[in-house]
């Protein structure tokens, strides 16, 4: 996820531990279902179909929530990449 953020060079100056800390803090600020979806998809590497089974949401709803959560994480982490 971090490598997908625009202009991510400043992340190179942070230690991996610091980067992980910032990302996890940003994830905890998301609504619980969004945090769960992001965690399942990016950290646990679950497929969309697996997330659908776990959450009971429709596939399109999971994709929408994942898209919106990524945008929110990008906004939350923007200060790191400026």
PDB file of N, CA and C in Angstrom:
ATOM      1  N   UNK A   1       0.830  -1.184   0.000  1.00  0.00           N
ATOM      2  CA  UNK A   1       0.000   0.000   0.000  1.00  0.00           C
ATOM      3  C   UNK A   1       0.872   1.243   0.000  1.00  0.00           C
ATOM      4  N   UNK A   2       1.884   1.285   0.796  1.00  0.00           N
ATOM      5  CA  UNK A   2       2.700   2.486   0.916  1.00  0.00           C
ATOM      6  C   UNK A   2       3.369   2.824  -0.405  1.00  0.00           C
ATOM      7  N   UNK A   3       3.850   1.819  -1.116  1.00  0.00           N
ATOM      8  CA  UNK A   3       4.522   2.100  -2.370  1.00  0.00           C
ATOM      9  C   UNK A   3       3.573   2.642  -3.429  1.00  0.00           C
ATOM     10  N   UNK A   4       2.268   2.530  -3.224  1.00  0.00           N
ATOM     11  CA  UNK A   4       1.289   3.054  -4.168  1.00  0.00           C
ATOM     12  C   UNK A   4       0.969   4.519  -3.935  1.00  0.00           C
ATOM     13  N   UNK A   5       1.431   5.083  -2.848  1.00  0.00           N
ATOM     14  CA  UNK A   5       1.162   6.487  -2.580  1.00  0.00           C
ATOM     15  C   UNK A   5       2.029   7.353  -3.481  1.00  0.00           C
ATOM     16  N   UNK A   6       1.485   8.469  -3.959  1.00  0.00           N
ATOM     17  CA  UNK A   6       2.271   9.334  -4.822  1.00  0.00           C
ATOM     18  C   UNK A   6       3.443   9.938  -4.070  1.00  0.00           C
ATOM     19  N   UNK A   7       4.547  10.102  -4.785  1.00  0.00           N
ATOM     20  CA  UNK A   7       5.712  10.781  -4.235  1.00  0.00           C
ATOM     21  C   UNK A   7       6.135  10.184  -2.903  1.00  0.00           C
ATOM     22  N   UNK A   8       6.380   8.888  -2.856  1.00  0.00           N
ATOM     23  CA  UNK A   8       6.612   8.200  -1.593  1.00  0.00           C
ATOM     24  C   UNK A   8       8.065   8.232  -1.127  1.00  0.00           C
ATOM     25  N   UNK A   9       8.945   9.025  -1.720  1.00  0.00           N
ATOM     26  CA  UNK A   9      10.336   9.060  -1.316  1.00  0.00           C
ATOM     27  C   UNK A   9      10.544   9.356   0.167  1.00  0.00           C
ATOM     28  N   UNK A  10       9.765  10.269   0.790  1.00  0.00           N
ATOM     29  CA  UNK A  10       9.998  10.513   2.213  1.00  0.00           C
ATOM     30  C   UNK A  10       9.833   9.270   3.084  1.00  0.00           C
ATOM     31  N   UNK A  11       9.058   8.293   2.615  1.00  0.00           N
ATOM     32  CA  UNK A  11       8.954   7.056   3.374  1.00  0.00           C
ATOM     33  C   UNK A  11      10.310   6.371   3.464  1.00  0.00           C
ATOM     34  N   UNK A  12      11.177   6.613   2.473  1.00  0.00           N
ATOM     35  CA  UNK A  12      12.497   6.008   2.478  1.00  0.00           C
ATOM     36  C   UNK A  12      13.330   6.512   3.653  1.00  0.00           C
ATOM     37  N   UNK A  13      13.027   7.710   4.159  1.00  0.00           N
ATOM     38  CA  UNK A  13      13.791   8.266   5.271  1.00  0.00           C
ATOM     39  C   UNK A  13      13.307   7.736   6.619  1.00  0.00           C
ATOM     40  N   UNK A  14      12.117   7.152   6.640  1.00  0.00           N
ATOM     41  CA  UNK A  14      11.592   6.561   7.868  1.00  0.00           C
ATOM     42  C   UNK A  14      12.045   5.112   7.968  1.00  0.00           C
ATOM     43  N   UNK A  15      12.232   4.671   9.167  1.00  0.00           N
ATOM     44  CA  UNK A  15      12.539   3.258   9.333  1.00  0.00           C
ATOM     45  C   UNK A  15      11.286   2.454   9.017  1.00  0.00           C
ATOM     46  N   UNK A  16      11.470   1.192   8.724  1.00  0.00           N
ATOM     47  CA  UNK A  16      10.319   0.336   8.441  1.00  0.00           C
ATOM     48  C   UNK A  16       9.386   0.295   9.647  1.00  0.00           C
ATOM     49  N   UNK A  17       9.954   0.286  10.818  1.00  0.00           N
ATOM     50  CA  UNK A  17       9.158   0.258  12.045  1.00  0.00           C
ATOM     51  C   UNK A  17       8.293   1.518  12.181  1.00  0.00           C
ATOM     52  N   UNK A  18       8.881   2.685  11.885  1.00  0.00           N
ATOM     53  CA  UNK A  18       8.136   3.942  11.955  1.00  0.00           C
ATOM     54  C   UNK A  18       7.019   3.976  10.917  1.00  0.00           C
ATOM     55  N   UNK A  19       7.323   3.516   9.720  1.00  0.00           N
ATOM     56  CA  UNK A  19       6.321   3.490   8.653  1.00  0.00           C
ATOM     57  C   UNK A  19       5.155   2.605   9.048  1.00  0.00           C
ATOM     58  N   UNK A  20       5.447   1.424   9.545  1.00  0.00           N
ATOM     59  CA  UNK A  20       4.399   0.493   9.981  1.00  0.00           C
ATOM     60  C   UNK A  20       3.563   1.125  11.084  1.00  0.00           C
ATOM     61  N   UNK A  21       4.205   1.815  12.011  1.00  0.00           N
ATOM     62  CA  UNK A  21       3.490   2.471  13.104  1.00  0.00           C
ATOM     63  C   UNK A  21       2.504   3.504  12.559  1.00  0.00           C
ATOM     64  N   UNK A  22       2.952   4.347  11.633  1.00  0.00           N
ATOM     65  CA  UNK A  22       2.079   5.374  11.059  1.00  0.00           C
ATOM     66  C   UNK A  22       0.908   4.757  10.305  1.00  0.00           C
ATOM     67  N   UNK A  23       1.170   3.717   9.544  1.00  0.00           N
ATOM     68  CA  UNK A  23       0.110   3.060   8.773  1.00  0.00           C
ATOM     69  C   UNK A  23      -0.905   2.421   9.713  1.00  0.00           C
ATOM     70  N   UNK A  24      -0.431   1.721  10.729  1.00  0.00           N
ATOM     71  CA  UNK A  24      -1.352   1.094  11.685  1.00  0.00           C
ATOM     72  C   UNK A  24      -2.183   2.134  12.433  1.00  0.00           C
ATOM     73  N   UNK A  25      -1.578   3.249  12.803  1.00  0.00           N
ATOM     74  CA  UNK A  25      -2.335   4.317  13.463  1.00  0.00           C
ATOM     75  C   UNK A  25      -3.419   4.858  12.534  1.00  0.00           C
ATOM     76  N   UNK A  26      -3.089   5.029  11.266  1.00  0.00           N
ATOM     77  CA  UNK A  26      -4.075   5.529  10.298  1.00  0.00           C
ATOM     78  C   UNK A  26      -5.200   4.518  10.112  1.00  0.00           C
ATOM     79  N   UNK A  27      -4.868   3.235  10.088  1.00  0.00           N
ATOM     80  CA  UNK A  27      -5.892   2.194   9.940  1.00  0.00           C
ATOM     81  C   UNK A  27      -6.842   2.208  11.133  1.00  0.00           C
ATOM     82  N   UNK A  28      -6.332   2.414  12.341  1.00  0.00           N
ATOM     83  CA  UNK A  28      -7.193   2.405  13.528  1.00  0.00           C
ATOM     84  C   UNK A  28      -8.175   3.574  13.540  1.00  0.00           C
ATOM     85  N   UNK A  29      -7.896   4.608  12.764  1.00  0.00           N
ATOM     86  CA  UNK A  29      -8.792   5.764  12.698  1.00  0.00           C
ATOM     87  C   UNK A  29      -9.937   5.560  11.706  1.00  0.00           C
ATOM     88  N   UNK A  30      -9.859   4.499  10.912  1.00  0.00           N
ATOM     89  CA  UNK A  30     -10.937   4.189   9.967  1.00  0.00           C
ATOM     90  C   UNK A  30     -12.124   3.597  10.719  1.00  0.00           C
ATOM     91  N   UNK A  31     -13.314   3.665  10.128  1.00  0.00           N
ATOM     92  CA  UNK A  31     -14.444   2.932  10.713  1.00  0.00           C
ATOM     93  C   UNK A  31     -14.066   1.449  10.841  1.00  0.00           C
ATOM     94  N   UNK A  32     -14.604   0.769  11.842  1.00  0.00           N
ATOM     95  CA  UNK A  32     -14.176  -0.603  12.138  1.00  0.00           C
ATOM     96  C   UNK A  32     -14.270  -1.548  10.952  1.00  0.00           C
ATOM     97  N   UNK A  33     -15.361  -1.498  10.199  1.00  0.00           N
ATOM     98  CA  UNK A  33     -15.503  -2.414   9.063  1.00  0.00           C
ATOM     99  C   UNK A  33     -14.472  -2.105   7.989  1.00  0.00           C
ATOM    100  N   UNK A  34     -14.177  -0.827   7.775  1.00  0.00           N
ATOM    101  CA  UNK A  34     -13.165  -0.441   6.787  1.00  0.00           C
ATOM    102  C   UNK A  34     -11.776  -0.882   7.235  1.00  0.00           C
ATOM    103  N   UNK A  35     -11.487  -0.707   8.518  1.00  0.00           N
ATOM    104  CA  UNK A  35     -10.203  -1.158   9.057  1.00  0.00           C
ATOM    105  C   UNK A  35     -10.060  -2.666   8.907  1.00  0.00           C
ATOM    106  N   UNK A  36     -11.149  -3.394   9.157  1.00  0.00           N
ATOM    107  CA  UNK A  36     -11.126  -4.844   8.999  1.00  0.00           C
ATOM    108  C   UNK A  36     -10.836  -5.227   7.554  1.00  0.00           C
ATOM    109  N   UNK A  37     -11.522  -4.584   6.624  1.00  0.00           N
ATOM    110  CA  UNK A  37     -11.336  -4.900   5.211  1.00  0.00           C
ATOM    111  C   UNK A  37      -9.905  -4.604   4.765  1.00  0.00           C
ATOM    112  N   UNK A  38      -9.382  -3.452   5.148  1.00  0.00           N
ATOM    113  CA  UNK A  38      -8.001  -3.092   4.791  1.00  0.00           C
ATOM    114  C   UNK A  38      -7.020  -4.093   5.394  1.00  0.00           C
ATOM    115  N   UNK A  39      -7.228  -4.444   6.643  1.00  0.00           N
ATOM    116  CA  UNK A  39      -6.344  -5.402   7.311  1.00  0.00           C
ATOM    117  C   UNK A  39      -6.404  -6.763   6.633  1.00  0.00           C
ATOM    118  N   UNK A  40      -7.603  -7.224   6.342  1.00  0.00           N
ATOM    119  CA  UNK A  40      -7.735  -8.524   5.677  1.00  0.00           C
ATOM    120  C   UNK A  40      -7.075  -8.513   4.306  1.00  0.00           C
ATOM    121  N   UNK A  41      -7.285  -7.450   3.561  1.00  0.00           N
ATOM    122  CA  UNK A  41      -6.784  -7.404   2.187  1.00  0.00           C
ATOM    123  C   UNK A  41      -5.269  -7.194   2.114  1.00  0.00           C
ATOM    124  N   UNK A  42      -4.760  -6.217   2.851  1.00  0.00           N
ATOM    125  CA  UNK A  42      -3.351  -5.870   2.720  1.00  0.00           C
ATOM    126  C   UNK A  42      -2.426  -6.587   3.696  1.00  0.00           C
ATOM    127  N   UNK A  43      -2.882  -6.820   4.893  1.00  0.00           N
ATOM    128  CA  UNK A  43      -1.992  -7.434   5.880  1.00  0.00           C
ATOM    129  C   UNK A  43      -2.128  -8.952   5.862  1.00  0.00           C
ATOM    130  N   UNK A  44      -3.373  -9.438   5.869  1.00  0.00           N
ATOM    131  CA  UNK A  44      -3.599 -10.883   5.850  1.00  0.00           C
ATOM    132  C   UNK A  44      -3.605 -11.454   4.437  1.00  0.00           C
ATOM    133  N   UNK A  45      -3.598 -10.563   3.430  1.00  0.00           N
ATOM    134  CA  UNK A  45      -3.590 -10.932   2.020  1.00  0.00           C
ATOM    135  C   UNK A  45      -4.767 -11.828   1.638  1.00  0.00           C
ATOM    136  N   UNK A  46      -5.935 -11.526   2.214  1.00  0.00           N
ATOM    137  CA  UNK A  46      -7.165 -12.238   1.860  1.00  0.00           C
ATOM    138  C   UNK A  46      -7.677 -11.718   0.522  1.00  0.00           C
ATOM    139  N   UNK A  47      -8.326 -12.589  -0.230  1.00  0.00           N
ATOM    140  CA  UNK A  47      -8.918 -12.178  -1.508  1.00  0.00           C
ATOM    141  C   UNK A  47     -10.238 -11.457  -1.240  1.00  0.00           C
ATOM    142  N   UNK A  48     -10.727 -10.786  -2.253  1.00  0.00           N
ATOM    143  CA  UNK A  48     -12.026 -10.111  -2.145  1.00  0.00           C
ATOM    144  C   UNK A  48     -13.101 -11.140  -1.790  1.00  0.00           C
ATOM    145  N   UNK A  49     -13.066 -12.292  -2.436  1.00  0.00           N
ATOM    146  CA  UNK A  49     -14.062 -13.340  -2.164  1.00  0.00           C
ATOM    147  C   UNK A  49     -13.991 -13.814  -0.714  1.00  0.00           C
ATOM    148  N   UNK A  50     -12.781 -13.934  -0.174  1.00  0.00           N
ATOM    149  CA  UNK A  50     -12.646 -14.331   1.229  1.00  0.00           C
ATOM    150  C   UNK A  50     -13.214 -13.256   2.152  1.00  0.00           C
ATOM    151  N   UNK A  51     -12.971 -11.990   1.816  1.00  0.00           N
ATOM    152  CA  UNK A  51     -13.487 -10.884   2.626  1.00  0.00           C
ATOM    153  C   UNK A  51     -15.010 -10.866   2.580  1.00  0.00           C
ATOM    154  N   UNK A  52     -15.584 -11.150   1.410  1.00  0.00           N
ATOM    155  CA  UNK A  52     -17.042 -11.240   1.275  1.00  0.00           C
ATOM    156  C   UNK A  52     -17.580 -12.298   2.229  1.00  0.00           C
ATOM    157  N   UNK A  53     -16.935 -13.461   2.267  1.00  0.00           N
ATOM    158  CA  UNK A  53     -17.372 -14.548   3.149  1.00  0.00           C
ATOM    159  C   UNK A  53     -17.250 -14.165   4.623  1.00  0.00           C
ATOM    160  N   UNK A  54     -16.183 -13.480   4.973  1.00  0.00           N
ATOM    161  CA  UNK A  54     -15.938 -13.108   6.372  1.00  0.00           C
ATOM    162  C   UNK A  54     -16.905 -12.020   6.833  1.00  0.00           C
ATOM    163  N   UNK A  55     -17.113 -11.015   5.992  1.00  0.00           N
ATOM    164  CA  UNK A  55     -17.909  -9.854   6.408  1.00  0.00           C
ATOM    165  C   UNK A  55     -19.391  -9.985   6.107  1.00  0.00           C
ATOM    166  N   UNK A  56     -19.730 -10.805   5.122  1.00  0.00           N
ATOM    167  CA  UNK A  56     -21.123 -10.912   4.715  1.00  0.00           C
ATOM    168  C   UNK A  56     -21.569  -9.776   3.805  1.00  0.00           C
ATOM    169  N   UNK A  57     -20.648  -8.912   3.426  1.00  0.00           N
ATOM    170  CA  UNK A  57     -20.949  -7.816   2.505  1.00  0.00           C
ATOM    171  C   UNK A  57     -20.907  -8.333   1.073  1.00  0.00           C
ATOM    172  N   UNK A  58     -21.526  -7.603   0.162  1.00  0.00           N
ATOM    173  CA  UNK A  58     -21.461  -7.983  -1.253  1.00  0.00           C
ATOM    174  C   UNK A  58     -20.054  -7.673  -1.783  1.00  0.00           C
ATOM    175  N   UNK A  59     -19.702  -8.318  -2.877  1.00  0.00           N
ATOM    176  CA  UNK A  59     -18.396  -8.095  -3.479  1.00  0.00           C
ATOM    177  C   UNK A  59     -18.220  -6.633  -3.874  1.00  0.00           C
ATOM    178  N   UNK A  60     -19.255  -6.045  -4.469  1.00  0.00           N
ATOM    179  CA  UNK A  60     -19.144  -4.637  -4.882  1.00  0.00           C
ATOM    180  C   UNK A  60     -19.002  -3.721  -3.669  1.00  0.00           C
ATOM    181  N   UNK A  61     -19.681  -4.035  -2.575  1.00  0.00           N
ATOM    182  CA  UNK A  61     -19.577  -3.221  -1.366  1.00  0.00           C
ATOM    183  C   UNK A  61     -18.168  -3.315  -0.773  1.00  0.00           C
ATOM    184  N   UNK A  62     -17.589  -4.503  -0.779  1.00  0.00           N
ATOM    185  CA  UNK A  62     -16.210  -4.666  -0.285  1.00  0.00           C
ATOM    186  C   UNK A  62     -15.260  -3.834  -1.132  1.00  0.00           C
ATOM    187  N   UNK A  63     -15.416  -3.894  -2.446  1.00  0.00           N
ATOM    188  CA  UNK A  63     -14.532  -3.134  -3.332  1.00  0.00           C
ATOM    189  C   UNK A  63     -14.678  -1.633  -3.124  1.00  0.00           C
ATOM    190  N   UNK A  64     -15.905  -1.173  -2.947  1.00  0.00           N
ATOM    191  CA  UNK A  64     -16.146   0.250  -2.706  1.00  0.00           C
ATOM    192  C   UNK A  64     -15.521   0.680  -1.383  1.00  0.00           C
ATOM    193  N   UNK A  65     -15.755  -0.111  -0.340  1.00  0.00           N
ATOM    194  CA  UNK A  65     -15.196   0.228   0.975  1.00  0.00           C
ATOM    195  C   UNK A  65     -13.674   0.213   0.939  1.00  0.00           C
ATOM    196  N   UNK A  66     -13.093  -0.733   0.219  1.00  0.00           N
ATOM    197  CA  UNK A  66     -11.644  -0.806   0.099  1.00  0.00           C
ATOM    198  C   UNK A  66     -11.107   0.424  -0.631  1.00  0.00           C
ATOM    199  N   UNK A  67     -11.765   0.821  -1.703  1.00  0.00           N
ATOM    200  CA  UNK A  67     -11.363   2.005  -2.454  1.00  0.00           C
ATOM    201  C   UNK A  67     -11.419   3.252  -1.570  1.00  0.00           C
ATOM    202  N   UNK A  68     -12.534   3.423  -0.879  1.00  0.00           N
ATOM    203  CA  UNK A  68     -12.698   4.605  -0.021  1.00  0.00           C
ATOM    204  C   UNK A  68     -11.717   4.595   1.149  1.00  0.00           C
ATOM    205  N   UNK A  69     -11.463   3.432   1.702  1.00  0.00           N
ATOM    206  CA  UNK A  69     -10.508   3.327   2.814  1.00  0.00           C
ATOM    207  C   UNK A  69      -9.105   3.685   2.345  1.00  0.00           C
ATOM    208  N   UNK A  70      -8.734   3.247   1.133  1.00  0.00           N
ATOM    209  CA  UNK A  70      -7.418   3.607   0.589  1.00  0.00           C
ATOM    210  C   UNK A  70      -7.298   5.113   0.430  1.00  0.00           C
ATOM    211  N   UNK A  71      -8.356   5.747  -0.064  1.00  0.00           N
ATOM    212  CA  UNK A  71      -8.336   7.201  -0.226  1.00  0.00           C
ATOM    213  C   UNK A  71      -8.201   7.893   1.131  1.00  0.00           C
ATOM    214  N   UNK A  72      -8.912   7.403   2.125  1.00  0.00           N
ATOM    215  CA  UNK A  72      -8.833   7.987   3.463  1.00  0.00           C
ATOM    216  C   UNK A  72      -7.440   7.788   4.057  1.00  0.00           C
ATOM    217  N   UNK A  73      -6.856   6.615   3.859  1.00  0.00           N
ATOM    218  CA  UNK A  73      -5.496   6.372   4.346  1.00  0.00           C
ATOM    219  C   UNK A  73      -4.504   7.293   3.651  1.00  0.00           C
ATOM    220  N   UNK A  74      -4.698   7.494   2.375  1.00  0.00           N
ATOM    221  CA  UNK A  74      -3.819   8.404   1.640  1.00  0.00           C
ATOM    222  C   UNK A  74      -3.900   9.810   2.225  1.00  0.00           C
ATOM    223  N   UNK A  75      -5.125  10.270   2.516  1.00  0.00           N
ATOM    224  CA  UNK A  75      -5.293  11.600   3.128  1.00  0.00           C
ATOM    225  C   UNK A  75      -4.629  11.638   4.513  1.00  0.00           C
ATOM    226  N   UNK A  76      -4.804  10.595   5.278  1.00  0.00           N
ATOM    227  CA  UNK A  76      -4.240  10.551   6.632  1.00  0.00           C
ATOM    228  C   UNK A  76      -2.715  10.540   6.617  1.00  0.00           C
ATOM    229  N   UNK A  77      -2.152   9.892   5.614  1.00  0.00           N
ATOM    230  CA  UNK A  77      -0.694   9.747   5.557  1.00  0.00           C
ATOM    231  C   UNK A  77      -0.028  10.807   4.682  1.00  0.00           C
ATOM    232  N   UNK A  78      -0.802  11.666   4.083  1.00  0.00           N
ATOM    233  CA  UNK A  78      -0.275  12.669   3.150  1.00  0.00           C
ATOM    234  C   UNK A  78       0.850  13.510   3.779  1.00  0.00           C
ATOM    235  N   UNK A  79       0.723  13.846   5.055  1.00  0.00           N
ATOM    236  CA  UNK A  79       1.730  14.686   5.700  1.00  0.00           C
ATOM    237  C   UNK A  79       3.102  14.030   5.664  1.00  0.00           C
ATOM    238  N   UNK A  80       3.156  12.731   5.510  1.00  0.00           N
ATOM    239  CA  UNK A  80       4.442  12.030   5.471  1.00  0.00           C
ATOM    240  C   UNK A  80       5.117  12.134   4.115  1.00  0.00           C
ATOM    241  N   UNK A  81       4.348  12.413   3.086  1.00  0.00           N
ATOM    242  CA  UNK A  81       4.902  12.398   1.731  1.00  0.00           C
ATOM    243  C   UNK A  81       5.007  13.784   1.116  1.00  0.00           C
ATOM    244  N   UNK A  82       4.787  14.805   1.896  1.00  0.00           N
ATOM    245  CA  UNK A  82       4.905  16.180   1.395  1.00  0.00           C
ATOM    246  C   UNK A  82       6.324  16.656   1.561  1.00  0.00           C
TER     247      UNK A  82
END
